XYZ file of C-alpha atoms in Angstrom:
693
model
C -26.620 47.073 -26.404
C -29.641 44.851 -26.020
C -29.527 41.347 -27.572
C -32.726 39.321 -27.964
C -30.704 36.233 -28.848
C -27.018 35.378 -29.177
C -24.903 34.956 -32.291
C -21.255 33.936 -32.682
C -18.835 34.103 -35.559
C -17.453 30.548 -35.555
C -15.818 30.609 -38.998
C -15.250 32.922 -41.934
C -18.411 31.494 -43.444
C -20.168 30.253 -40.317
C -22.423 32.026 -37.821
C -23.933 30.118 -34.908
C -27.189 31.585 -33.558
C -28.864 30.606 -30.274
C -32.550 31.585 -30.244
C -34.720 31.324 -27.097
C -37.871 29.275 -27.684
C -40.298 32.196 -27.056
C -39.081 34.006 -30.216
C -38.425 30.880 -32.290
C -40.666 29.681 -35.112
C -40.737 27.373 -38.135
C -39.905 30.043 -40.711
C -36.830 31.663 -39.159
C -34.702 33.993 -41.283
C -31.539 35.896 -40.403
C -29.670 38.797 -41.954
C -26.234 40.186 -41.089
C -25.870 43.981 -41.173
C -22.980 46.426 -40.839
C -23.685 49.991 -41.924
C -25.070 49.745 -45.451
C -23.843 46.175 -45.897
C -26.560 43.522 -45.595
C -25.813 39.808 -45.953
C -28.522 37.167 -45.963
C -27.583 34.101 -43.875
C -28.392 30.596 -45.075
C -29.554 28.181 -42.415
C -27.698 24.890 -42.943
C -28.490 23.112 -39.679
C -30.961 23.411 -36.799
C -30.793 21.703 -33.369
C -33.047 21.812 -30.319
C -30.924 22.450 -27.221
C -33.070 22.746 -24.107
C -34.648 26.176 -23.923
C -32.956 27.329 -27.140
C -32.702 26.403 -30.789
C -29.228 26.374 -32.323
C -28.979 27.556 -35.941
C -25.821 27.032 -37.980
C -25.801 29.579 -40.781
C -23.550 30.028 -43.814
C -22.187 33.407 -44.939
C -21.783 33.921 -48.657
C -19.858 37.176 -48.514
C -16.688 38.678 -47.051
C -16.819 40.063 -43.526
C -14.180 42.001 -41.608
C -13.352 40.953 -38.061
C -12.598 44.465 -36.824
C -16.048 45.773 -37.858
C -19.320 45.722 -35.906
C -22.056 43.418 -37.185
C -25.617 42.909 -36.012
C -27.775 39.872 -36.735
C -31.531 40.456 -37.198
C -34.258 37.883 -37.545
C -37.480 38.217 -39.571
C -39.122 40.144 -36.690
C -36.134 42.501 -36.251
C -35.098 40.854 -33.028
C -31.417 41.637 -32.799
C -28.104 40.293 -31.620
C -24.558 41.684 -31.617
C -22.336 39.280 -33.572
C -19.787 38.120 -31.036
C -16.386 36.579 -31.628
C -16.679 32.809 -31.464
C -14.669 29.782 -32.509
C -13.328 31.520 -35.611
C -10.201 32.372 -33.588
C -9.410 28.666 -33.320
C -9.620 27.943 -37.044
C -6.643 27.182 -39.244
C -7.576 29.976 -41.640
C -7.535 32.518 -38.783
C -3.979 31.471 -37.920
C -2.922 31.743 -41.545
C -4.470 35.179 -42.063
C -3.291 36.836 -38.843
C 0.145 35.345 -38.175
C 2.201 38.466 -37.396
C 5.979 38.066 -37.745
C 7.086 41.337 -36.151
C 8.997 41.541 -32.857
C 7.636 44.993 -31.991
C 4.459 44.194 -30.050
C 4.202 46.213 -26.862
C 6.076 49.510 -26.580
C 8.898 50.759 -28.802
C 10.499 53.740 -27.065
C 12.773 56.533 -28.184
C 13.307 60.002 -26.744
C 11.431 61.536 -29.667
C 8.502 59.134 -30.000
C 6.901 55.972 -28.630
C 4.884 53.399 -30.564
C 2.259 51.200 -28.893
C 1.220 47.975 -30.638
C -1.288 45.257 -29.812
C -2.363 42.117 -31.661
C -6.119 41.644 -31.632
C -7.684 40.864 -35.037
C -11.162 40.746 -33.507
C -11.192 44.070 -31.626
C -13.629 46.719 -32.799
C -12.030 49.584 -30.866
C -8.790 50.005 -28.909
C -7.952 53.008 -26.732
C -4.692 53.830 -25.013
C -5.061 55.216 -21.500
C -1.935 57.320 -20.961
C -0.955 59.124 -17.737
C 1.865 61.660 -17.862
C 4.386 62.527 -15.151
C 1.977 65.048 -13.613
C -0.815 62.503 -13.367
C -2.828 63.940 -16.253
C -4.778 61.227 -18.052
C -5.718 61.102 -21.716
C -7.287 58.531 -24.033
C -5.890 58.000 -27.514
C -7.356 55.766 -30.215
C -5.213 53.094 -31.796
C -5.715 52.466 -35.499
C -6.186 49.107 -37.112
C -3.444 48.266 -39.603
C -3.215 44.704 -40.922
C -2.601 41.160 -39.656
C -4.544 42.000 -36.520
C -2.264 44.855 -35.445
C -3.544 48.001 -33.726
C -1.008 50.783 -33.350
C -0.431 54.393 -32.429
C 2.752 56.488 -32.401
C 2.943 59.452 -30.016
C 5.624 62.071 -30.497
C 7.619 63.445 -27.592
C 9.496 61.817 -24.710
C 7.079 59.526 -22.860
C 9.615 58.029 -20.432
C 7.947 57.327 -17.095
C 4.402 57.567 -18.446
C 1.934 54.992 -17.180
C -0.378 53.249 -19.602
C -2.936 50.515 -20.140
C -5.621 49.795 -22.719
C -9.363 49.792 -23.143
C -10.396 47.189 -25.700
C -13.800 46.469 -27.178
C -14.071 43.081 -28.840
C -17.798 42.519 -28.364
C -20.369 44.904 -26.899
C -18.419 46.503 -24.053
C -14.979 47.965 -23.350
C -12.663 46.039 -21.049
C -9.627 47.514 -19.328
C -6.414 45.563 -19.651
C -2.713 45.860 -19.109
C -0.272 45.134 -21.917
C 0.634 41.417 -22.214
C 3.884 42.455 -23.936
C 4.837 44.985 -21.228
C 8.306 45.091 -19.671
C 7.680 47.461 -16.729
C 4.873 47.781 -14.208
C 3.446 49.664 -11.269
C 2.977 47.908 -7.944
C 0.537 45.008 -8.166
C 0.273 45.409 -11.920
C -2.338 48.158 -12.154
C -0.531 50.011 -14.942
C 2.435 49.467 -17.203
C 5.218 51.983 -17.733
C 7.128 53.367 -20.665
C 10.813 52.987 -19.784
C 14.141 53.799 -21.392
C 16.325 50.658 -21.706
C 19.419 52.861 -21.676
C 18.744 53.428 -17.970
C 18.795 49.747 -17.029
C 21.509 48.526 -14.654
C 24.765 48.015 -16.573
C 26.191 44.509 -16.363
C 29.731 44.352 -15.004
C 30.513 40.663 -15.388
C 30.690 38.277 -18.300
C 28.790 35.027 -18.067
C 30.789 32.285 -16.326
C 32.379 29.752 -18.629
C 30.363 26.567 -19.024
C 30.776 23.688 -21.433
C 27.105 23.608 -22.411
C 27.054 19.900 -21.604
C 24.163 19.403 -19.209
C 25.939 16.598 -17.351
C 28.613 19.131 -16.328
C 26.001 21.183 -14.464
C 25.018 20.964 -10.817
C 21.629 22.656 -10.381
C 20.562 24.347 -7.138
C 16.930 25.475 -6.806
C 16.005 28.339 -4.523
C 13.556 31.214 -3.994
C 14.570 34.869 -3.720
C 12.374 35.356 -0.648
C 12.883 32.032 1.121
C 16.653 32.330 1.021
C 16.912 35.351 3.341
C 13.495 36.005 4.905
C 14.024 33.972 8.074
C 15.295 35.347 11.366
C 18.303 33.052 11.010
C 19.516 35.005 7.975
C 21.968 37.833 8.563
C 20.711 39.666 5.458
C 19.648 43.262 6.067
C 17.281 43.389 3.065
C 15.423 40.216 3.914
C 13.365 38.549 1.217
C 14.413 41.052 -1.451
C 16.501 40.887 -4.609
C 19.384 42.770 -3.034
C 19.131 40.729 0.154
C 19.651 37.619 -1.959
C 23.065 38.848 -3.123
C 24.352 40.322 0.143
C 27.854 39.033 0.808
C 27.222 37.053 3.993
C 29.597 34.523 5.543
C 28.351 30.922 5.561
C 24.995 31.643 3.934
C 23.316 32.930 0.806
C 25.455 33.373 -2.272
C 28.655 32.521 -0.436
C 27.166 29.204 0.660
C 26.260 28.321 -2.942
C 29.729 29.254 -4.164
C 31.317 27.204 -1.394
C 29.242 24.141 -2.324
C 30.580 24.200 -5.854
C 27.271 24.226 -7.733
C 27.293 25.591 -11.292
C 23.724 26.870 -11.821
C 21.278 28.627 -9.529
C 17.684 27.851 -10.537
C 15.531 30.744 -9.388
C 11.922 29.961 -8.594
C 9.580 32.397 -10.405
C 10.900 35.947 -10.694
C 8.507 37.092 -13.447
C 5.521 39.088 -12.146
C 3.016 36.803 -10.439
C -0.134 37.035 -8.338
C -1.040 35.669 -4.936
C 0.990 38.255 -3.016
C 0.745 41.973 -2.246
C 3.796 43.853 -3.498
C 3.231 46.694 -1.040
C 2.095 44.798 2.066
C 4.747 42.170 1.581
C 4.041 40.079 4.669
C 0.282 39.698 4.201
C 0.342 36.848 1.664
C 2.833 34.234 0.502
C 3.079 32.436 -2.827
C 5.736 30.425 -4.646
C 4.952 32.326 -7.830
C 3.467 29.820 -10.260
C 0.677 32.342 -10.962
C 1.751 34.274 -14.080
C 0.503 37.829 -14.244
C 3.007 39.706 -16.433
C 5.367 37.397 -18.275
C 8.089 39.920 -19.173
C 8.103 41.998 -15.989
C 10.169 41.121 -12.878
C 8.168 40.328 -9.746
C 7.665 43.370 -7.501
C 7.266 41.392 -4.249
C 11.059 41.037 -4.135
C 11.680 44.711 -4.907
C 12.514 47.421 -2.394
C 10.309 49.818 -4.372
C 7.871 47.928 -6.630
C 6.114 51.116 -7.775
C 9.321 52.432 -9.343
C 9.343 51.102 -12.924
C 13.132 50.815 -13.013
C 13.768 49.448 -9.530
C 12.648 45.863 -9.958
C 14.250 45.663 -13.411
C 17.597 46.879 -12.177
C 17.497 44.810 -8.997
C 16.982 41.577 -10.918
C 19.661 42.473 -13.446
C 22.013 43.100 -10.522
C 21.126 39.713 -9.012
C 22.032 37.915 -12.231
C 25.163 40.001 -12.702
C 26.346 39.392 -9.140
C 25.804 35.645 -9.440
C 27.721 35.679 -12.710
C 30.518 37.523 -10.965
C 30.638 34.731 -8.385
C 30.973 32.112 -11.116
C 27.350 30.949 -10.967
C 25.062 30.702 -13.969
C 21.372 31.535 -13.529
C 18.427 29.464 -14.737
C 14.888 30.792 -14.582
C 11.744 28.892 -13.623
C 9.032 29.758 -16.179
C 5.328 28.945 -16.357
C 3.947 29.137 -19.886
C 1.333 26.390 -19.417
C -1.329 28.511 -17.659
C -2.031 31.979 -16.275
C -3.272 32.905 -12.828
C -6.696 34.107 -13.941
C -7.875 33.588 -17.503
C -10.717 36.083 -17.018
C -8.489 38.988 -16.012
C -5.350 38.169 -17.998
C -4.954 40.388 -21.108
C -5.046 37.464 -23.559
C -8.738 36.727 -23.067
C -9.686 40.382 -23.291
C -7.775 40.902 -26.528
C -8.651 37.726 -28.455
C -11.244 35.710 -26.522
C -10.771 31.964 -26.899
C -7.524 32.099 -28.868
C -4.662 31.797 -26.394
C -6.250 29.027 -24.297
C -7.350 25.469 -24.976
C -10.957 24.411 -25.380
C -12.355 20.940 -25.881
C -14.455 19.868 -28.865
C -17.570 21.156 -27.077
C -16.122 24.636 -26.695
C -15.487 24.260 -22.953
C -12.151 25.533 -21.672
C -9.803 22.892 -20.299
C -7.928 23.079 -17.004
C -5.537 20.133 -16.989
C -2.978 22.382 -15.277
C -5.227 22.472 -12.217
C -5.210 26.267 -12.411
C -8.429 26.930 -14.320
C -6.939 27.199 -17.805
C -4.369 25.743 -20.187
C -2.279 27.852 -22.570
C -2.603 26.853 -26.246
C 1.128 26.841 -26.977
C 0.510 25.239 -30.372
C -1.197 28.343 -31.805
C 1.183 30.530 -33.841
C 0.781 33.777 -31.913
C 0.993 32.023 -28.540
C 4.094 30.165 -29.646
C 5.541 33.457 -30.869
C 4.724 35.060 -27.514
C 6.625 32.326 -25.657
C 9.637 32.553 -27.971
C 9.795 36.353 -27.749
C 9.462 36.177 -23.978
C 12.363 33.718 -23.720
C 14.421 35.944 -26.014
C 13.615 38.962 -23.815
C 14.795 37.280 -20.624
C 18.013 36.090 -22.231
C 18.909 39.348 -23.957
C 17.772 41.763 -21.233
C 18.561 39.795 -18.069
C 21.327 37.468 -19.340
C 19.444 34.369 -18.152
C 21.406 31.162 -18.813
C 18.665 28.545 -19.039
C 15.053 27.723 -18.345
C 13.131 25.248 -16.237
C 9.618 24.773 -17.671
C 6.759 24.150 -15.264
C 4.356 21.392 -16.449
C 6.226 21.168 -19.736
C 4.172 18.116 -20.691
C 1.209 20.443 -21.290
C 3.090 22.302 -24.010
C 3.660 21.038 -27.534
C 6.832 19.459 -28.894
C 7.266 21.946 -31.745
C 7.187 24.934 -29.399
C 9.634 23.336 -26.964
C 12.089 22.418 -29.716
C 11.881 25.965 -31.067
C 12.513 27.294 -27.551
C 15.548 25.035 -27.220
C 16.940 26.074 -30.618
C 16.403 29.748 -29.781
C 18.083 29.425 -26.384
C 21.151 27.705 -27.809
C 21.359 30.175 -30.707
C 21.623 33.047 -28.226
C 23.962 31.207 -25.834
C 25.356 27.823 -26.925
C 26.094 26.973 -23.297
C 22.495 27.580 -22.143
C 19.979 24.775 -21.847
C 16.319 23.902 -21.325
C 14.648 21.360 -19.050
C 11.282 20.887 -17.405
C 8.546 18.799 -15.884
C 7.797 16.221 -18.544
C 4.745 14.702 -16.918
C 2.303 13.140 -19.376
C -0.897 15.063 -18.718
C -3.834 14.208 -20.971
C -5.010 17.291 -22.862
C -6.523 18.326 -26.182
C -3.191 17.940 -27.971
C -2.762 14.579 -29.720
C -0.473 12.356 -27.581
C 2.290 12.422 -30.182
C 2.513 16.239 -29.974
C 2.850 16.602 -26.202
C 6.219 17.625 -24.753
C 6.293 14.916 -22.075
C 9.141 12.551 -21.274
C 7.433 9.676 -23.091
C 8.164 11.660 -26.262
C 11.708 12.520 -25.225
C 13.150 10.999 -28.403
C 11.550 13.872 -30.337
C 13.168 16.478 -28.024
C 16.767 15.213 -27.893
C 18.272 18.381 -26.385
C 15.675 18.960 -23.646
C 15.978 17.411 -20.171
C 13.204 16.170 -17.886
C 12.821 15.788 -14.140
C 13.301 12.073 -13.515
C 10.484 10.973 -11.213
C 11.569 7.328 -11.552
C 14.864 8.351 -9.931
C 13.010 10.244 -7.197
C 10.622 7.408 -6.360
C 13.267 4.669 -6.338
C 15.902 6.544 -4.336
C 13.805 8.625 -1.918
C 10.634 6.551 -1.828
C 6.980 7.114 -2.518
C 5.960 10.719 -3.031
C 2.336 9.604 -3.028
C 2.733 6.127 -1.532
C 4.234 4.556 1.592
C 7.085 2.789 -0.220
C 10.561 3.263 1.228
C 13.192 4.151 -1.357
C 16.737 2.818 -1.527
C 18.084 5.873 0.312
C 15.743 5.170 3.231
C 16.722 1.528 3.555
C 14.141 0.196 1.098
C 14.629 -2.617 -1.362
C 15.204 -1.621 -4.988
C 16.269 -4.094 -7.639
C 19.865 -4.090 -8.846
C 18.604 -3.614 -12.390
C 16.721 -0.433 -11.498
C 19.666 0.923 -9.507
C 21.976 0.236 -12.440
C 19.707 1.987 -14.911
C 19.208 4.981 -12.607
C 22.929 5.246 -11.829
C 23.718 5.178 -15.547
C 21.517 8.164 -16.375
C 18.280 6.266 -17.058
C 19.456 6.034 -20.660
C 20.963 2.552 -21.082
C 18.510 0.365 -23.023
C 16.363 3.532 -23.185
C 15.255 2.904 -19.598
C 13.659 6.370 -19.535
C 15.678 8.565 -21.875
C 17.605 8.750 -25.118
C 20.786 10.003 -23.445
C 21.911 10.955 -19.897
C 21.723 14.690 -20.658
C 17.938 14.316 -20.571
C 17.783 13.083 -16.965
C 17.455 15.628 -14.141
C 18.293 13.489 -11.109
C 16.555 14.660 -7.955
C 14.842 13.431 -4.818
C 13.682 16.777 -3.431
C 12.473 20.081 -4.922
C 10.082 22.881 -3.952
C 7.151 20.528 -4.627
C 6.024 17.878 -2.121
C 7.743 16.993 1.142
C 11.400 17.704 1.775
C 13.484 14.553 2.230
C 13.540 15.077 5.996
C 9.774 15.560 6.242
C 9.042 12.603 3.946
C 11.276 10.361 6.029
C 9.252 11.359 9.095
C 6.065 10.349 7.236
C 7.339 7.098 5.759
C 8.845 5.852 9.006
C 8.020 7.821 12.181
C 10.501 5.609 14.051
C 13.513 6.990 12.213
C 15.851 8.934 14.492
C 17.284 12.252 13.331
C 20.685 10.583 13.054
C 19.263 7.896 10.770
C 17.480 10.440 8.571
C 20.746 12.330 8.245
C 22.588 9.176 7.169
C 19.882 8.368 4.651
C 19.865 11.957 3.345
C 23.629 11.651 2.852
C 23.103 8.475 0.841
C 20.383 10.096 -1.274
C 22.523 13.140 -2.037
C 25.439 10.842 -2.871
C 23.371 8.890 -5.387
C 22.257 12.160 -7.019
C 25.765 13.583 -7.294
C 27.508 10.415 -8.492
C 24.929 9.202 -11.027
C 25.147 9.915 -14.743
C 22.795 12.686 -15.786
C 22.206 16.130 -14.282
C 22.271 16.459 -10.471
C 19.652 18.710 -8.879
C 19.609 19.944 -5.272
C 16.817 21.835 -3.511
C 18.076 24.726 -1.359
C 18.618 23.487 2.179
C 18.432 19.831 1.233
C 22.133 19.704 2.063
C 21.364 20.557 5.698
C 18.059 18.705 6.203
C 15.629 21.472 5.352
C 12.195 21.006 6.868
C 8.858 22.631 6.124
C 7.420 21.347 9.391
C 5.703 18.488 7.618
C 3.787 20.663 5.114
C 3.589 18.744 1.823
C 2.461 21.573 -0.484
C 3.690 24.889 0.870
C 2.866 27.036 -2.177
C 0.963 29.560 -0.068
C 2.158 28.649 3.422
C 3.730 31.475 5.437
C 7.411 32.336 5.673
C 7.657 30.309 8.882
C 7.184 27.181 6.742
C 9.024 28.152 3.539
C 12.029 30.025 4.949
C 15.504 28.552 4.719
C 16.727 28.058 8.293
C 20.436 28.816 8.248
C 20.942 27.494 11.785
C 20.447 24.036 10.281
C 23.545 24.620 8.181
C 25.636 25.119 11.284
C 24.023 22.066 12.861
C 24.748 19.863 9.836
C 28.075 21.172 8.565
C 29.236 17.608 8.049
C 26.402 16.975 5.585
C 27.211 20.240 3.785
C 30.823 19.042 3.547
C 29.611 15.755 2.056
C 27.860 17.612 -0.743
C 30.813 19.901 -1.315
C 33.246 16.984 -1.538
C 31.034 14.914 -3.820
C 30.568 17.841 -6.212
C 34.343 18.226 -6.315
C 34.781 14.510 -7.024
C 32.158 14.666 -9.755
C 33.979 17.564 -11.387
C 37.386 15.889 -11.023
C 36.547 12.556 -12.623
C 34.995 12.830 -16.060
C 33.669 9.269 -15.864
C 30.858 10.593 -13.601
C 29.766 12.936 -16.420
C 29.513 10.800 -19.553
C 27.347 12.157 -22.361
C 26.728 9.156 -24.580
C 25.070 5.830 -23.877
C 27.834 4.037 -25.793
C 30.455 5.506 -23.434
C 28.390 4.552 -20.396
C 27.927 0.967 -21.560
C 31.650 0.692 -22.188
C 32.727 2.338 -18.926
C 30.333 1.253 -16.160
C 29.638 -2.188 -14.729
C 27.547 -3.274 -11.769
C 29.112 -5.875 -9.466
C 27.362 -9.046 -8.438
C 25.515 -8.478 -5.202
C 25.895 -10.789 -2.244
C 22.643 -12.273 -1.004
C 23.640 -11.154 2.489
C 23.634 -7.439 1.707
C 21.679 -4.774 -0.149
C 24.844 -2.767 -0.826
C 25.246 -2.130 -4.544
C 28.609 -1.641 -6.223
C 29.616 -0.092 -9.541
C 32.937 -0.105 -11.363
C 33.711 2.899 -13.560
C 36.617 2.706 -15.989
C 38.050 6.075 -16.864
C 40.996 6.917 -19.084
C 43.559 6.725 -16.309
C 41.653 5.319 -13.350
C 39.365 2.567 -12.264
C 36.792 3.764 -9.757
C 34.656 1.587 -7.510
C 31.578 3.086 -5.873
C 29.630 1.284 -3.168
C 26.182 2.492 -2.076
C 25.213 1.038 1.297
C 21.683 1.564 2.705
C 21.757 -0.308 6.026
C 23.514 -0.426 9.404
C 24.885 -3.961 9.113
C 28.669 -4.183 9.553
C 30.138 -5.057 6.193
C 33.536 -5.725 4.658
C 33.703 -4.134 1.225
C 35.790 -6.235 -1.198
C 37.729 -3.386 -2.744
C 40.674 -5.199 -4.349
C 44.387 -4.570 -4.780
C 45.850 -1.196 -5.671
C 42.934 0.988 -4.589
C 42.821 3.967 -2.297
C 39.674 5.250 -0.622
C 38.872 8.846 -1.647
C 35.448 9.145 -0.013
C 34.542 7.399 3.237
C 30.781 7.896 3.231
C 31.076 11.341 4.809
C 33.957 13.263 3.264
C 37.050 13.089 1.096
C 40.010 11.058 2.372
C 43.169 9.569 0.853
C 44.154 6.167 2.174
C 45.431 3.011 0.454
C 43.242 -0.028 1.198
C 42.500 -3.535 -0.076
C 39.323 -3.988 1.954
C 37.169 -1.616 3.931
C 34.805 -2.109 6.862
C 31.664 0.033 6.778
C 28.857 0.331 9.300
C 26.643 3.176 8.143
C 24.589 3.996 5.040
C 26.396 6.116 2.491
C 28.580 6.142 -0.599
C 32.131 4.815 -0.494
C 34.485 5.621 -3.377
C 37.780 3.902 -4.237
C 40.226 4.774 -7.027
C 43.042 2.820 -8.666
C 45.383 4.582 -11.060
C 45.881 2.604 -14.258
């Protein structure tokens, strides 16, 4: 419908009207009309803004958000009253906070109920397509608390659906943000019967629930098997990921001894084509359907059950191999705010806007999710619950967690541990300035207010590997790092609250899917390094990760010098860059053995996995360092053993002063068992000695 000017409902008693100068005058009057209801508006403020005049008008009557209203001026110029900043008011949250867990589709063989939350919609239609392809449109009815609903009798299993929603003047087509099943590339959602989901065969592997007992291993479903070096027959797919292949894939992870597989995004994301699978590549940090498995990894993405059952089988198979499964989730932004259902259902509610009404994009992706709003927080919590209950997920890694709010993250953590006491939550705790007050942001600077949530430790990364964004060489590349910093990093970055409240909060890593791999960064930081030197330094870096207090984290292929051919940000680079090259494993079996042995040592000696700062301060000492060497030495006192660990980062021949009664159990490369009093070393690496008390 034609609008001569624009008007916005910015509060329950506030209408903002923007009038072009040609129809403005000094005796402006406005009236709000809906059917027979007519409400005179009181102008309380007027501002000249360029080619328009802004009028702030008070409403002295009750209006209903799901009804149509027109604003007329004294000359009967008209405007449709659009939804404005009212959705970001405290009163809106109080009035429309819906507690139910039944948004989306509730299916039974006899009937199916469809529910949406949109307090501001004027009309909602369900577009339903039956098994024969016959389409019909069915009106949803407004109930209360912003809920629109319709129940259809009969068995709707396999029916496709989506919605047409009119919030302002026109209808917009949208998928269901609460959907659990989808067609290829997310055109429609499906009604499915949960009784037909893949049946789990294996119980979850036992795990203490203590984060420091975990060894995390990050990988991508596609990258793991897509390369020509992989012997998988279903390359790049869910079922290819779990093929039982010697010396690669799942068997390789089991052989290493890791405890948790961290899957890069497996929720439905954009940036790929689920049918033409080789046309585009994307890591998956582009949320499209939060509760639907990604179809790019599915053998048949247009089958509503296939991708669901394939992912359930992946998790079940990994559980059967003794591996827990953590899921990489992105609740800080969506791929496209304009096309995502949230903005079509309740414009301006689910995303952050600054005090001028301009959307923020601190995420770098064009929008920021407003996790602090009740219905967005509820969406995140229900989504987490869905993944845990339906897919038996064991933990969550939060992308750009620092953009979310502390209350939401603590509620997520409590929910996760209430469902599975052994599950845990961690994420990227970068402090990213946003519209949240600093004290409410879930970044690592506020870690004391999130005691059970862990953060990726970039101080560890920068000191041990070297500069991610600078030319500084880290300790593991022969660089100089102070003994104090090495002590604090080795002790979980928690002593004297160096970075964290306790070691369980420190995810120790030097390589992940982001930025250069260790091998590629070494090539950048010092082009004169030989491959042999990089391998030695990589061994040292992995040793520091696996022997330090805190939670060790390994990027898939890091244990055999994975390269992305120098590409620093490969989020949409082709498979040739992102694929895991399994021939490198055969080439660097000795480095793989190093990781395997160090994980075994970490598991064997509890003193490498202390949970409390008091225990760390009592058990770990750093030795005085000779001015002639940069080798750093730590003494760890366990219940029945004294352990000495030396980290050497140069090629200078050196006599390690071990002491009487010790035997060497790790010689820089692999496990050994030899009684020594001193030990000559020539290469970078970790050297471990044990004395039984």
